Amino acid sequence: MATKKNAARRLGSAAASLLLATAGMTLASHRRRLEAERLQLRRLELEELDSRRKALAHQQRMHWELLSRAIDNPSLAAVIDTYDPNIPAERRRQYFYANAWYINLYHLHRAGILDQEEFHGHARELFQNPLMREYWEASKGQRATLKHSSDEARVGRIVDRLIKDLNEADTDEWWVVGDPPTA
C-alpha cells in the first residue's frame, strides 16, 4: 500500500511539475506576444508622429510659398488681405511678412523644436519690434476666430501677455521683460 501511495505521489508530483512547466511556457509565450504587440504599437505611434511632423513641415512650406506670392504681388495679396482697408498697401505687405515670421516661430514650437520657454524667448525678441506689435494688433480679429482651447489660441495668449508686458515695461532692456509661461 505504501508503494502505491509513493507511486501515486510521484505520479501526482510529476503531473503537477508538468502542469507548472506547461503553465510557465504558456505564460512566457503570452508575455512575448504582449511585448511584441507593445513594440508594434509603439512603432505605429512613432510612424504617426513622423507623418504628422512631415505634414506640418509641408504645411509650413506651403504657407511660406503662398505668403511670399502675396507679398510679391498685390493682386494676390488682395485675396487674403483682411486688414483694415485704410492701412497703406506697403504696411499690409509688412504685416504679411510679420505673419510669416510669427507663423515660423509658432511652427517651430508646434513641431517640438522650441519648448514653451524657448518660444517665449524668441517671441520676446521678435515682438520687441514696434512693427511686429502693430501687426499683432491689426491681426487680432483673425485670432478671435480661433477655438479658445486650440494650441494656436493658447500660444496667441502667450504673445498677448508678452506684448502687454513689453508695452508696460519701464526698461529698454526688452530681453528681461516678461516671465516665461509655465507648462
Short mmCIF file of C-alpha atoms in Angstrom, two decimals:
data_model
loop_
_atom_site.label_atom_id
_atom_site.label_comp_id
_atom_site.label_asym_id
_atom_site.label_seq_id
_atom_site.Cartn_x
_atom_site.Cartn_y
_atom_site.Cartn_z
CA MET A 1 0.00 0.00 0.00
CA ALA A 2 2.86 2.36 0.86
CA THR A 3 4.36 1.59 -2.52
CA LYS A 4 1.11 2.51 -4.25
CA LYS A 5 0.94 5.77 -2.29
CA ASN A 6 4.56 6.62 -3.15
CA ALA A 7 3.91 5.81 -6.80
CA ALA A 8 0.76 7.93 -6.72
CA ARG A 9 2.65 10.78 -5.09
CA ARG A 10 5.43 10.53 -7.65
CA LEU A 11 2.89 10.42 -10.46
CA GLY A 12 0.96 13.34 -8.94
CA SER A 13 4.18 15.24 -8.39
CA ALA A 14 5.27 14.60 -11.98
CA ALA A 15 1.86 15.67 -13.27
CA ALA A 16 1.98 18.83 -11.15
CA SER A 17 5.50 19.59 -12.40
CA LEU A 18 4.38 19.03 -15.97
CA LEU A 19 1.35 21.26 -15.41
CA LEU A 20 3.52 24.01 -13.88
CA ALA A 21 6.05 23.76 -16.70
CA THR A 22 3.26 24.00 -19.28
CA ALA A 23 1.72 26.96 -17.48
CA GLY A 24 5.14 28.63 -17.29
CA MET A 25 5.71 28.16 -21.03
CA THR A 26 2.23 29.46 -21.77
CA LEU A 27 2.83 32.50 -19.55
CA ALA A 28 6.22 33.16 -21.16
CA SER A 29 4.67 32.81 -24.61
CA HIS A 30 1.89 35.20 -23.62
CA ARG A 31 4.43 37.73 -22.30
CA ARG A 32 6.44 37.56 -25.54
CA ARG A 33 3.26 38.12 -27.54
CA LEU A 34 2.27 41.10 -25.37
CA GLU A 35 5.76 42.58 -25.69
CA ALA A 36 5.67 42.14 -29.48
CA GLU A 37 2.26 43.83 -29.61
CA ARG A 38 3.50 46.68 -27.40
CA LEU A 39 6.52 47.19 -29.64
CA GLN A 40 4.31 47.13 -32.74
CA LEU A 41 2.00 49.73 -31.20
CA ARG A 42 4.97 51.94 -30.30
CA ARG A 43 6.33 51.63 -33.86
CA LEU A 44 2.94 52.68 -35.25
CA GLU A 45 2.80 55.64 -32.84
CA LEU A 46 6.26 56.77 -33.96
CA GLU A 47 5.28 56.42 -37.62
CA GLU A 48 2.18 58.52 -36.98
CA LEU A 49 4.26 61.18 -35.20
CA ASP A 50 6.74 61.22 -38.07
CA SER A 51 3.88 61.54 -40.53
CA ARG A 52 2.44 64.49 -38.58
CA ARG A 53 5.82 66.21 -38.49
CA LYS A 54 6.23 65.77 -42.23
CA ALA A 55 2.72 67.13 -42.80
CA LEU A 56 3.49 70.10 -40.55
CA ALA A 57 6.74 70.81 -42.39
CA HIS A 58 4.89 70.60 -45.70
CA GLN A 59 2.18 72.92 -44.42
CA GLN A 60 4.80 75.41 -43.26
CA ARG A 61 6.48 75.38 -46.69
CA MET A 62 3.10 75.88 -48.37
CA HIS A 63 2.24 78.76 -46.02
CA TRP A 64 5.52 80.47 -46.82
CA GLU A 65 5.09 79.92 -50.57
CA LEU A 66 1.58 81.35 -50.58
CA LEU A 67 2.53 84.25 -48.34
CA SER A 68 5.59 85.02 -50.47
CA ARG A 69 3.38 85.28 -53.52
CA ALA A 70 1.06 87.65 -51.66
CA ILE A 71 3.99 89.79 -50.52
CA ASP A 72 5.38 89.97 -54.06
CA ASN A 73 2.08 90.54 -55.87
CA PRO A 74 -0.53 92.99 -54.52
CA SER A 75 -3.26 91.47 -56.69
CA LEU A 76 -2.69 88.09 -54.97
CA ALA A 77 -2.41 89.76 -51.56
CA ALA A 78 -5.94 91.09 -52.02
CA VAL A 79 -7.21 87.51 -51.79
CA ILE A 80 -6.06 87.08 -48.18
CA ASP A 81 -5.98 90.71 -47.01
CA THR A 82 -8.32 91.04 -44.03
CA TYR A 83 -6.64 94.11 -42.58
CA ASP A 84 -8.30 97.49 -42.29
CA PRO A 85 -8.58 98.94 -45.82
CA ASN A 86 -7.24 102.28 -44.53
CA ILE A 87 -3.86 100.67 -43.86
CA PRO A 88 -1.47 101.58 -46.72
CA ALA A 89 -0.55 98.75 -49.11
CA GLU A 90 3.13 98.85 -48.13
CA ARG A 91 2.24 98.41 -44.45
CA ARG A 92 -0.08 95.47 -45.27
CA ARG A 93 2.80 93.82 -47.11
CA GLN A 94 4.88 94.28 -43.97
CA TYR A 95 2.09 92.65 -41.97
CA PHE A 96 2.16 89.66 -44.30
CA TYR A 97 5.89 89.39 -43.74
CA ALA A 98 5.45 89.77 -39.98
CA ASN A 99 2.87 86.99 -40.13
CA ALA A 100 5.41 84.76 -41.88
CA TRP A 101 7.89 85.33 -39.04
CA TYR A 102 5.30 84.66 -36.38
CA ILE A 103 3.97 81.53 -38.09
CA ASN A 104 7.53 80.24 -38.49
CA LEU A 105 8.07 80.69 -34.75
CA TYR A 106 4.71 79.06 -33.99
CA HIS A 107 5.54 76.03 -36.16
CA LEU A 108 8.95 75.64 -34.50
CA HIS A 109 7.11 75.43 -31.20
CA ARG A 110 4.39 73.14 -32.51
CA ALA A 111 6.94 70.77 -34.05
CA GLY A 112 8.63 70.46 -30.66
CA ILE A 113 11.82 72.21 -31.76
CA LEU A 114 11.18 75.01 -29.26
CA ASP A 115 9.64 74.36 -25.87
CA GLN A 116 7.29 76.92 -24.35
CA GLU A 117 10.07 78.82 -22.59
CA GLU A 118 12.18 78.96 -25.76
CA PHE A 119 9.15 80.08 -27.76
CA HIS A 120 8.61 82.87 -25.23
CA GLY A 121 12.23 83.99 -25.53
CA HIS A 122 12.14 84.10 -29.33
CA ALA A 123 8.74 85.82 -29.30
CA ARG A 124 10.10 88.41 -26.86
CA GLU A 125 12.86 89.19 -29.34
CA LEU A 126 10.51 89.27 -32.32
CA PHE A 127 7.82 91.38 -30.66
CA GLN A 128 10.18 93.92 -29.16
CA ASN A 129 9.87 95.46 -32.63
CA PRO A 130 7.02 98.01 -32.69
CA LEU A 131 6.01 96.97 -36.22
CA MET A 132 5.54 93.37 -35.06
CA ARG A 133 3.37 94.60 -32.20
CA GLU A 134 1.40 96.74 -34.67
CA TYR A 135 0.88 93.67 -36.90
CA TRP A 136 -0.29 91.68 -33.87
CA GLU A 137 -2.87 94.32 -33.01
CA ALA A 138 -4.02 94.55 -36.64
CA SER A 139 -4.49 90.78 -36.80
CA LYS A 140 -6.42 90.35 -33.54
CA GLY A 141 -9.66 89.81 -35.46
CA GLN A 142 -8.10 86.83 -37.21
CA ARG A 143 -7.08 85.29 -33.89
CA ALA A 144 -10.54 85.93 -32.45
CA THR A 145 -11.90 83.26 -34.79
CA LEU A 146 -9.72 80.55 -33.23
CA LYS A 147 -11.24 77.97 -30.94
CA HIS A 148 -10.27 79.13 -27.43
CA SER A 149 -8.90 75.70 -26.47
CA SER A 150 -6.72 75.34 -29.59
CA ASP A 151 -2.95 75.28 -29.37
CA GLU A 152 -2.75 78.30 -31.68
CA ALA A 153 -5.10 80.31 -29.44
CA ARG A 154 -3.11 79.30 -26.33
CA VAL A 155 0.15 80.39 -27.95
CA GLY A 156 -1.54 83.61 -29.09
CA ARG A 157 -2.46 84.37 -25.47
CA ILE A 158 1.20 83.90 -24.52
CA VAL A 159 2.11 86.54 -27.11
CA ASP A 160 -0.73 88.81 -25.92
CA ARG A 161 0.67 88.72 -22.34
CA LEU A 162 4.20 89.24 -23.62
CA ILE A 163 3.21 92.29 -25.69
CA LYS A 164 1.33 93.71 -22.71
CA ASP A 165 4.49 93.25 -20.63
CA LEU A 166 6.65 94.85 -23.34
CA ASN A 167 4.30 97.84 -23.65
CA GLU A 168 4.21 98.34 -19.87
CA ALA A 169 7.93 97.80 -19.29
CA ASP A 170 9.84 100.72 -17.85
CA THR A 171 13.12 99.47 -19.27
CA ASP A 172 14.72 99.46 -22.69
CA GLU A 173 16.17 96.03 -21.90
CA TRP A 174 13.47 94.05 -23.73
CA TRP A 175 15.32 90.77 -23.19
CA VAL A 176 14.41 90.78 -19.48
CA VAL A 177 10.73 91.67 -19.94
CA GLY A 178 8.01 89.14 -19.13
CA ASP A 179 8.07 85.83 -17.36
CA PRO A 180 8.01 82.65 -19.46
CA PRO A 181 4.73 80.83 -19.07
CA THR A 182 4.65 77.68 -17.01
CA ALA A 183 3.86 74.48 -18.85
#
